[in-house]
Amino acid sequence: MAKKTDTKKIERKINEALKILEALGFPRQQQNERSAMTLLSLLNLKPSDVWEASSAPLVGITPMMEFFADHYGKRYKPNTRETVRRQTVHQFAQAGLIVPNPDKPSRPTNSPKAVYQIEPSALKLLRAFGKPDWDRQLRKYLRTVETLKKSYARERDMRRLPVRLSHGQEIRLSPGGQNVLVKAIIDEFCPLFTPGGHVIYVGDTQRKWAYFDLDAIKGLHVEIEEHGKMPDVVVYHVNKNWLVLIEAVTSHGPVNPKRRRELKELFAGSRAAPVYVTAFLDRRTMMKYLDDISWETEVWIAESPTHLIHFNGERFLGPYGD
């Protein structure tokens, strides 16, 4: 915990960080105490340190918040972790100020193991803060930052997973996480169990959704108000008039009774009968969630792609009446 005698140093360091964020052109929403301390934690810069002492550790969100408390006396509740990630760290990454997961670029950004590191040219700039050549260094950095952002964007795009939909369109999913499983669902599950089906929606670990055929979903008399409640993949099985709703489970749970009820309500107006499917990469993962899987749903395992497990054998991949 920061001592009372450090209060002036703390305030001065936070104000200096705020000046830097303003100089870098961040919007007002990121010119706040939370963002200033996030920057300081990424530099491992304590109240008594000079800017020249800035370093570039790999830091996760929780260690950042611990840094706020230990060195700046600012304690945030654990449930504000997502606020730090979405309202500060995400914007820092978009601006090219930090690099997500430089130790393992394929790691999804919403992984609990996600880490961040100050970008090397940004580190060089920030070490010059307060020195006579700060303004010159700042102008030089601002001239090159767009080029850096484009370069990192190209590298990220090269790592994306290419997926070809049934009608020939190709989409590219963010690397890692559940998207590896989502790709397997489209490449292997769909041709086997929904032949001739129309992929309507594909979620994405980083971008919320990678593909969404709004006209097709409206044609089924479904009105989607909140994308956050969507399953990971939605396929219209044209020949059988089924709407196959698939959850890809790597870190989040399967179609349990609560989730089944949510999906039923979300697609209540559909003229196609819903079929609920939980997909796993392997049996070991399925065993972790076995007690949660709802009856009257299906399970598909990517390591055994030609088989299904039917929770209630009355149907074999089909809708159930109420």
PDB file of C-alpha atoms in Angstrom, residues 89-319:
ATOM      1  CA  VAL A  89      -6.148  -1.783 -22.739  1.00  0.00           C
ATOM      2  CA  HIS A  90      -8.199  -2.392 -25.878  1.00  0.00           C
ATOM      3  CA  GLN A  91      -7.749   1.234 -26.965  1.00  0.00           C
ATOM      4  CA  PHE A  92      -4.019   1.125 -26.195  1.00  0.00           C
ATOM      5  CA  ALA A  93      -3.695  -1.919 -28.454  1.00  0.00           C
ATOM      6  CA  GLN A  94      -5.745  -0.315 -31.230  1.00  0.00           C
ATOM      7  CA  ALA A  95      -3.471   2.720 -31.122  1.00  0.00           C
ATOM      8  CA  GLY A  96      -0.364   0.544 -31.394  1.00  0.00           C
ATOM      9  CA  LEU A  97       0.871   1.682 -27.983  1.00  0.00           C
ATOM     10  CA  ILE A  98       0.968  -1.883 -26.673  1.00  0.00           C
ATOM     11  CA  VAL A  99       1.251  -5.343 -28.221  1.00  0.00           C
ATOM     12  CA  PRO A 100      -1.143  -8.104 -27.075  1.00  0.00           C
ATOM     13  CA  ASN A 101       0.394 -11.487 -26.287  1.00  0.00           C
ATOM     14  CA  PRO A 102       3.833 -10.959 -27.858  1.00  0.00           C
ATOM     15  CA  ASP A 103       4.961 -14.190 -26.201  1.00  0.00           C
ATOM     16  CA  LYS A 104       2.183 -16.187 -27.906  1.00  0.00           C
ATOM     17  CA  PRO A 105       0.350 -14.243 -30.635  1.00  0.00           C
ATOM     18  CA  SER A 106      -2.185 -17.055 -31.184  1.00  0.00           C
ATOM     19  CA  ARG A 107      -3.530 -16.636 -27.631  1.00  0.00           C
ATOM     20  CA  PRO A 108      -7.020 -15.048 -27.740  1.00  0.00           C
ATOM     21  CA  THR A 109      -7.236 -11.585 -26.210  1.00  0.00           C
ATOM     22  CA  ASN A 110     -10.019 -12.643 -23.852  1.00  0.00           C
ATOM     23  CA  SER A 111      -7.950 -15.520 -22.457  1.00  0.00           C
ATOM     24  CA  PRO A 112      -7.298 -15.293 -18.693  1.00  0.00           C
ATOM     25  CA  LYS A 113      -3.620 -15.785 -19.605  1.00  0.00           C
ATOM     26  CA  ALA A 114      -3.560 -12.755 -21.935  1.00  0.00           C
ATOM     27  CA  VAL A 115      -0.614 -10.402 -21.408  1.00  0.00           C
ATOM     28  CA  TYR A 116       0.421  -7.071 -22.879  1.00  0.00           C
ATOM     29  CA  GLN A 117       3.694  -5.273 -23.489  1.00  0.00           C
ATOM     30  CA  ILE A 118       4.569  -1.702 -24.388  1.00  0.00           C
ATOM     31  CA  GLU A 119       5.522  -1.413 -28.067  1.00  0.00           C
ATOM     32  CA  PRO A 120       9.330  -0.921 -28.469  1.00  0.00           C
ATOM     33  CA  SER A 121       9.229   2.459 -30.240  1.00  0.00           C
ATOM     34  CA  ALA A 122       6.642   3.704 -27.718  1.00  0.00           C
ATOM     35  CA  LEU A 123       8.942   2.619 -24.883  1.00  0.00           C
ATOM     36  CA  LYS A 124      11.795   4.593 -26.440  1.00  0.00           C
ATOM     37  CA  LEU A 125       9.549   7.654 -26.679  1.00  0.00           C
ATOM     38  CA  LEU A 126       8.255   7.450 -23.100  1.00  0.00           C
ATOM     39  CA  ARG A 127      11.749   7.144 -21.694  1.00  0.00           C
ATOM     40  CA  ALA A 128      12.348  10.610 -23.171  1.00  0.00           C
ATOM     41  CA  PHE A 129       9.433  12.260 -21.350  1.00  0.00           C
ATOM     42  CA  GLY A 130      10.623  15.351 -19.462  1.00  0.00           C
ATOM     43  CA  LYS A 131      13.841  15.602 -21.437  1.00  0.00           C
ATOM     44  CA  PRO A 132      14.697  18.522 -23.775  1.00  0.00           C
ATOM     45  CA  ASP A 133      14.154  16.449 -26.918  1.00  0.00           C
ATOM     46  CA  TRP A 134      10.701  15.128 -25.856  1.00  0.00           C
ATOM     47  CA  ASP A 135       8.804  17.267 -28.379  1.00  0.00           C
ATOM     48  CA  ARG A 136      11.065  16.177 -31.244  1.00  0.00           C
ATOM     49  CA  GLN A 137      10.781  12.516 -30.240  1.00  0.00           C
ATOM     50  CA  LEU A 138       7.001  12.868 -29.963  1.00  0.00           C
ATOM     51  CA  ARG A 139       6.672  14.337 -33.467  1.00  0.00           C
ATOM     52  CA  LYS A 140       8.843  11.555 -34.862  1.00  0.00           C
ATOM     53  CA  TYR A 141       6.808   8.867 -33.099  1.00  0.00           C
ATOM     54  CA  LEU A 142       3.463  10.286 -34.246  1.00  0.00           C
ATOM     55  CA  ARG A 143       4.699  10.269 -37.862  1.00  0.00           C
ATOM     56  CA  THR A 144       5.537   6.567 -37.689  1.00  0.00           C
ATOM     57  CA  VAL A 145       2.772   5.200 -35.479  1.00  0.00           C
ATOM     58  CA  GLU A 146       0.257   4.715 -38.322  1.00  0.00           C
ATOM     59  CA  THR A 147       2.824   2.659 -40.229  1.00  0.00           C
ATOM     60  CA  LEU A 148       3.410   0.547 -37.134  1.00  0.00           C
ATOM     61  CA  LYS A 149      -0.315  -0.007 -36.621  1.00  0.00           C
ATOM     62  CA  LYS A 150      -0.718  -1.155 -40.226  1.00  0.00           C
ATOM     63  CA  SER A 151       2.256  -3.492 -39.883  1.00  0.00           C
ATOM     64  CA  TYR A 152       0.840  -5.132 -36.748  1.00  0.00           C
ATOM     65  CA  ALA A 153      -2.586  -5.363 -38.392  1.00  0.00           C
ATOM     66  CA  ARG A 154      -1.073  -7.212 -41.361  1.00  0.00           C
ATOM     67  CA  GLU A 155       0.714  -9.631 -39.023  1.00  0.00           C
ATOM     68  CA  ARG A 156      -2.517 -10.312 -37.123  1.00  0.00           C
ATOM     69  CA  ASP A 157      -4.415 -10.851 -40.369  1.00  0.00           C
ATOM     70  CA  MET A 158      -1.807 -13.356 -41.593  1.00  0.00           C
ATOM     71  CA  ARG A 159      -2.434 -15.429 -38.453  1.00  0.00           C
ATOM     72  CA  ARG A 160      -6.215 -15.533 -38.944  1.00  0.00           C
ATOM     73  CA  LEU A 161      -7.894 -18.867 -39.659  1.00  0.00           C
ATOM     74  CA  PRO A 162      -9.396 -19.075 -43.170  1.00  0.00           C
ATOM     75  CA  VAL A 163     -12.872 -20.632 -43.280  1.00  0.00           C
ATOM     76  CA  ARG A 164     -14.872 -21.235 -46.469  1.00  0.00           C
ATOM     77  CA  LEU A 165     -18.657 -21.171 -46.102  1.00  0.00           C
ATOM     78  CA  SER A 166     -20.982 -23.492 -47.992  1.00  0.00           C
ATOM     79  CA  HIS A 167     -21.789 -20.874 -50.655  1.00  0.00           C
ATOM     80  CA  GLY A 168     -18.117 -20.259 -51.368  1.00  0.00           C
ATOM     81  CA  GLN A 169     -17.474 -17.077 -49.380  1.00  0.00           C
ATOM     82  CA  GLU A 170     -14.300 -17.101 -47.288  1.00  0.00           C
ATOM     83  CA  ILE A 171     -14.102 -15.516 -43.854  1.00  0.00           C
ATOM     84  CA  ARG A 172     -11.080 -15.252 -41.570  1.00  0.00           C
ATOM     85  CA  LEU A 173     -11.359 -15.952 -37.855  1.00  0.00           C
ATOM     86  CA  SER A 174      -9.113 -14.556 -35.145  1.00  0.00           C
ATOM     87  CA  PRO A 175      -6.424 -17.115 -34.200  1.00  0.00           C
ATOM     88  CA  GLY A 176      -6.596 -19.334 -31.148  1.00  0.00           C
ATOM     89  CA  GLY A 177      -9.237 -19.935 -28.530  1.00  0.00           C
ATOM     90  CA  GLN A 178     -12.592 -21.347 -29.510  1.00  0.00           C
ATOM     91  CA  ASN A 179     -12.151 -20.238 -33.135  1.00  0.00           C
ATOM     92  CA  VAL A 180     -10.103 -23.374 -33.819  1.00  0.00           C
ATOM     93  CA  LEU A 181     -13.212 -25.320 -32.838  1.00  0.00           C
ATOM     94  CA  VAL A 182     -15.517 -22.980 -34.781  1.00  0.00           C
ATOM     95  CA  LYS A 183     -13.451 -23.678 -37.902  1.00  0.00           C
ATOM     96  CA  ALA A 184     -13.805 -27.434 -37.309  1.00  0.00           C
ATOM     97  CA  ILE A 185     -17.574 -27.040 -36.938  1.00  0.00           C
ATOM     98  CA  ILE A 186     -17.880 -25.323 -40.319  1.00  0.00           C
ATOM     99  CA  ASP A 187     -15.320 -27.543 -42.096  1.00  0.00           C
ATOM    100  CA  GLU A 188     -16.398 -30.910 -40.684  1.00  0.00           C
ATOM    101  CA  PHE A 189     -19.683 -30.837 -38.744  1.00  0.00           C
ATOM    102  CA  CYS A 190     -21.689 -28.864 -41.288  1.00  0.00           C
ATOM    103  CA  PRO A 191     -20.928 -30.986 -44.396  1.00  0.00           C
ATOM    104  CA  LEU A 192     -21.679 -34.187 -42.448  1.00  0.00           C
ATOM    105  CA  PHE A 193     -24.773 -33.242 -40.466  1.00  0.00           C
ATOM    106  CA  THR A 194     -26.264 -30.224 -42.268  1.00  0.00           C
ATOM    107  CA  PRO A 195     -25.476 -31.004 -45.950  1.00  0.00           C
ATOM    108  CA  GLY A 196     -26.597 -28.192 -48.195  1.00  0.00           C
ATOM    109  CA  GLY A 197     -27.117 -26.040 -45.108  1.00  0.00           C
ATOM    110  CA  HIS A 198     -26.814 -22.268 -45.083  1.00  0.00           C
ATOM    111  CA  VAL A 199     -24.431 -20.806 -42.509  1.00  0.00           C
ATOM    112  CA  ILE A 200     -26.208 -17.746 -41.125  1.00  0.00           C
ATOM    113  CA  TYR A 201     -23.970 -16.631 -38.279  1.00  0.00           C
ATOM    114  CA  VAL A 202     -20.381 -17.230 -37.134  1.00  0.00           C
ATOM    115  CA  GLY A 203     -19.055 -15.703 -33.915  1.00  0.00           C
ATOM    116  CA  ASP A 204     -15.465 -14.611 -33.407  1.00  0.00           C
ATOM    117  CA  THR A 205     -13.302 -14.535 -30.298  1.00  0.00           C
ATOM    118  CA  GLN A 206     -12.129 -10.960 -30.873  1.00  0.00           C
ATOM    119  CA  ARG A 207     -14.609  -9.326 -33.235  1.00  0.00           C
ATOM    120  CA  LYS A 208     -17.908 -10.529 -31.707  1.00  0.00           C
ATOM    121  CA  TRP A 209     -19.077 -11.928 -35.046  1.00  0.00           C
ATOM    122  CA  ALA A 210     -17.179 -12.874 -38.183  1.00  0.00           C
ATOM    123  CA  TYR A 211     -20.206 -13.439 -40.430  1.00  0.00           C
ATOM    124  CA  PHE A 212     -23.881 -12.600 -40.129  1.00  0.00           C
ATOM    125  CA  ASP A 213     -26.457 -13.027 -42.899  1.00  0.00           C
ATOM    126  CA  LEU A 214     -29.062 -10.608 -41.611  1.00  0.00           C
ATOM    127  CA  ASP A 215     -31.421 -11.129 -44.556  1.00  0.00           C
ATOM    128  CA  ALA A 216     -31.412 -14.895 -44.027  1.00  0.00           C
ATOM    129  CA  ILE A 217     -32.182 -14.637 -40.318  1.00  0.00           C
ATOM    130  CA  LYS A 218     -35.007 -12.203 -41.014  1.00  0.00           C
ATOM    131  CA  GLY A 219     -36.306 -14.579 -43.687  1.00  0.00           C
ATOM    132  CA  LEU A 220     -36.754 -17.152 -40.922  1.00  0.00           C
ATOM    133  CA  HIS A 221     -38.852 -14.595 -38.983  1.00  0.00           C
ATOM    134  CA  VAL A 222     -36.185 -14.096 -36.319  1.00  0.00           C
ATOM    135  CA  GLU A 223     -35.409 -10.652 -34.902  1.00  0.00           C
ATOM    136  CA  ILE A 224     -32.013 -10.482 -33.190  1.00  0.00           C
ATOM    137  CA  GLU A 225     -31.694  -7.621 -30.724  1.00  0.00           C
ATOM    138  CA  GLU A 226     -28.482  -8.521 -28.892  1.00  0.00           C
ATOM    139  CA  HIS A 227     -25.553 -10.247 -30.608  1.00  0.00           C
ATOM    140  CA  GLY A 228     -24.029 -11.091 -27.244  1.00  0.00           C
ATOM    141  CA  LYS A 229     -26.635 -13.830 -26.718  1.00  0.00           C
ATOM    142  CA  MET A 230     -26.002 -15.549 -30.040  1.00  0.00           C
ATOM    143  CA  PRO A 231     -24.563 -19.079 -30.163  1.00  0.00           C
ATOM    144  CA  ASP A 232     -21.174 -19.464 -31.813  1.00  0.00           C
ATOM    145  CA  VAL A 233     -22.515 -20.875 -35.078  1.00  0.00           C
ATOM    146  CA  VAL A 234     -26.029 -20.820 -36.561  1.00  0.00           C
ATOM    147  CA  VAL A 235     -26.831 -23.014 -39.571  1.00  0.00           C
ATOM    148  CA  TYR A 236     -30.131 -23.304 -41.441  1.00  0.00           C
ATOM    149  CA  HIS A 237     -30.556 -26.931 -42.545  1.00  0.00           C
ATOM    150  CA  VAL A 238     -32.592 -26.183 -45.644  1.00  0.00           C
ATOM    151  CA  ASN A 239     -33.658 -29.749 -46.508  1.00  0.00           C
ATOM    152  CA  LYS A 240     -35.119 -30.428 -43.057  1.00  0.00           C
ATOM    153  CA  ASN A 241     -36.125 -26.863 -42.131  1.00  0.00           C
ATOM    154  CA  TRP A 242     -34.022 -26.981 -38.957  1.00  0.00           C
ATOM    155  CA  LEU A 243     -32.190 -24.095 -37.362  1.00  0.00           C
ATOM    156  CA  VAL A 244     -29.052 -25.659 -35.863  1.00  0.00           C
ATOM    157  CA  LEU A 245     -27.676 -23.627 -32.945  1.00  0.00           C
ATOM    158  CA  ILE A 246     -24.129 -24.612 -32.025  1.00  0.00           C
ATOM    159  CA  GLU A 247     -22.091 -23.628 -28.979  1.00  0.00           C
ATOM    160  CA  ALA A 248     -18.315 -24.140 -29.270  1.00  0.00           C
ATOM    161  CA  VAL A 249     -16.986 -24.997 -25.809  1.00  0.00           C
ATOM    162  CA  THR A 250     -13.362 -24.331 -24.926  1.00  0.00           C
ATOM    163  CA  SER A 251     -13.613 -22.046 -21.894  1.00  0.00           C
ATOM    164  CA  HIS A 252     -17.338 -21.257 -21.656  1.00  0.00           C
ATOM    165  CA  GLY A 253     -20.038 -23.777 -20.858  1.00  0.00           C
ATOM    166  CA  PRO A 254     -22.227 -26.054 -22.981  1.00  0.00           C
ATOM    167  CA  VAL A 255     -25.918 -25.859 -23.836  1.00  0.00           C
ATOM    168  CA  ASN A 256     -27.169 -26.372 -20.298  1.00  0.00           C
ATOM    169  CA  PRO A 257     -30.860 -26.031 -19.350  1.00  0.00           C
ATOM    170  CA  LYS A 258     -30.498 -22.281 -18.760  1.00  0.00           C
ATOM    171  CA  ARG A 259     -28.699 -21.699 -22.071  1.00  0.00           C
ATOM    172  CA  ARG A 260     -31.201 -23.890 -23.920  1.00  0.00           C
ATOM    173  CA  ARG A 261     -34.019 -21.755 -22.542  1.00  0.00           C
ATOM    174  CA  GLU A 262     -32.208 -18.553 -23.570  1.00  0.00           C
ATOM    175  CA  LEU A 263     -31.693 -19.820 -27.107  1.00  0.00           C
ATOM    176  CA  LYS A 264     -35.283 -20.976 -27.326  1.00  0.00           C
ATOM    177  CA  GLU A 265     -36.472 -17.485 -26.372  1.00  0.00           C
ATOM    178  CA  LEU A 266     -33.990 -15.784 -28.701  1.00  0.00           C
ATOM    179  CA  PHE A 267     -35.196 -17.790 -31.709  1.00  0.00           C
ATOM    180  CA  ALA A 268     -38.827 -18.083 -30.593  1.00  0.00           C
ATOM    181  CA  GLY A 269     -40.236 -16.657 -33.834  1.00  0.00           C
ATOM    182  CA  SER A 270     -38.250 -18.931 -36.137  1.00  0.00           C
ATOM    183  CA  ARG A 271     -40.195 -20.797 -38.786  1.00  0.00           C
ATOM    184  CA  ALA A 272     -37.432 -23.422 -38.674  1.00  0.00           C
ATOM    185  CA  ALA A 273     -37.366 -25.847 -35.731  1.00  0.00           C
ATOM    186  CA  PRO A 274     -34.375 -25.326 -33.399  1.00  0.00           C
ATOM    187  CA  VAL A 275     -31.742 -28.006 -32.839  1.00  0.00           C
ATOM    188  CA  TYR A 276     -29.287 -27.440 -29.983  1.00  0.00           C
ATOM    189  CA  VAL A 277     -25.703 -28.676 -30.334  1.00  0.00           C
ATOM    190  CA  THR A 278     -22.695 -28.400 -28.038  1.00  0.00           C
ATOM    191  CA  ALA A 279     -19.318 -28.884 -29.742  1.00  0.00           C
ATOM    192  CA  PHE A 280     -16.108 -29.902 -27.974  1.00  0.00           C
ATOM    193  CA  LEU A 281     -12.557 -30.334 -29.245  1.00  0.00           C
ATOM    194  CA  ASP A 282     -12.110 -33.665 -27.432  1.00  0.00           C
ATOM    195  CA  ARG A 283     -13.720 -36.064 -24.967  1.00  0.00           C
ATOM    196  CA  ARG A 284     -11.590 -34.845 -22.081  1.00  0.00           C
ATOM    197  CA  THR A 285     -13.116 -31.374 -22.369  1.00  0.00           C
ATOM    198  CA  MET A 286     -16.610 -32.848 -22.658  1.00  0.00           C
ATOM    199  CA  MET A 287     -16.152 -34.796 -19.431  1.00  0.00           C
ATOM    200  CA  LYS A 288     -15.585 -31.540 -17.531  1.00  0.00           C
ATOM    201  CA  TYR A 289     -19.049 -30.336 -18.545  1.00  0.00           C
ATOM    202  CA  LEU A 290     -20.939 -33.634 -18.708  1.00  0.00           C
ATOM    203  CA  ASP A 291     -23.179 -32.877 -15.731  1.00  0.00           C
ATOM    204  CA  ASP A 292     -24.218 -29.515 -17.220  1.00  0.00           C
ATOM    205  CA  ILE A 293     -25.348 -30.625 -20.682  1.00  0.00           C
ATOM    206  CA  SER A 294     -29.099 -30.291 -21.171  1.00  0.00           C
ATOM    207  CA  TRP A 295     -31.330 -33.148 -22.207  1.00  0.00           C
ATOM    208  CA  GLU A 296     -32.854 -32.893 -25.668  1.00  0.00           C
ATOM    209  CA  THR A 297     -29.628 -31.553 -27.117  1.00  0.00           C
ATOM    210  CA  GLU A 298     -26.803 -33.013 -29.196  1.00  0.00           C
ATOM    211  CA  VAL A 299     -23.031 -33.195 -28.598  1.00  0.00           C
ATOM    212  CA  TRP A 300     -20.367 -33.244 -31.310  1.00  0.00           C
ATOM    213  CA  ILE A 301     -16.686 -33.884 -30.599  1.00  0.00           C
ATOM    214  CA  ALA A 302     -14.156 -32.648 -33.156  1.00  0.00           C
ATOM    215  CA  GLU A 303     -11.726 -35.523 -32.528  1.00  0.00           C
ATOM    216  CA  SER A 304     -14.515 -37.984 -33.522  1.00  0.00           C
ATOM    217  CA  PRO A 305     -16.170 -35.887 -36.231  1.00  0.00           C
ATOM    218  CA  THR A 306     -18.409 -38.559 -37.802  1.00  0.00           C
ATOM    219  CA  HIS A 307     -20.361 -39.292 -34.619  1.00  0.00           C
ATOM    220  CA  LEU A 308     -22.892 -37.523 -32.418  1.00  0.00           C
ATOM    221  CA  ILE A 309     -23.915 -38.087 -28.815  1.00  0.00           C
ATOM    222  CA  HIS A 310     -27.662 -37.749 -28.316  1.00  0.00           C
ATOM    223  CA  PHE A 311     -28.855 -36.521 -24.928  1.00  0.00           C
ATOM    224  CA  ASN A 312     -32.194 -38.301 -25.108  1.00  0.00           C
ATOM    225  CA  GLY A 313     -32.241 -40.848 -27.867  1.00  0.00           C
ATOM    226  CA  GLU A 314     -35.790 -40.173 -29.037  1.00  0.00           C
ATOM    227  CA  ARG A 315     -34.321 -38.028 -31.827  1.00  0.00           C
ATOM    228  CA  PHE A 316     -31.126 -38.261 -33.812  1.00  0.00           C
ATOM    229  CA  LEU A 317     -30.111 -34.682 -34.549  1.00  0.00           C
ATOM    230  CA  GLY A 318     -33.598 -33.273 -34.685  1.00  0.00           C
ATOM    231  CA  PRO A 319     -35.911 -30.783 -32.985  1.00  0.00           C
TER     232      PRO A 319
END
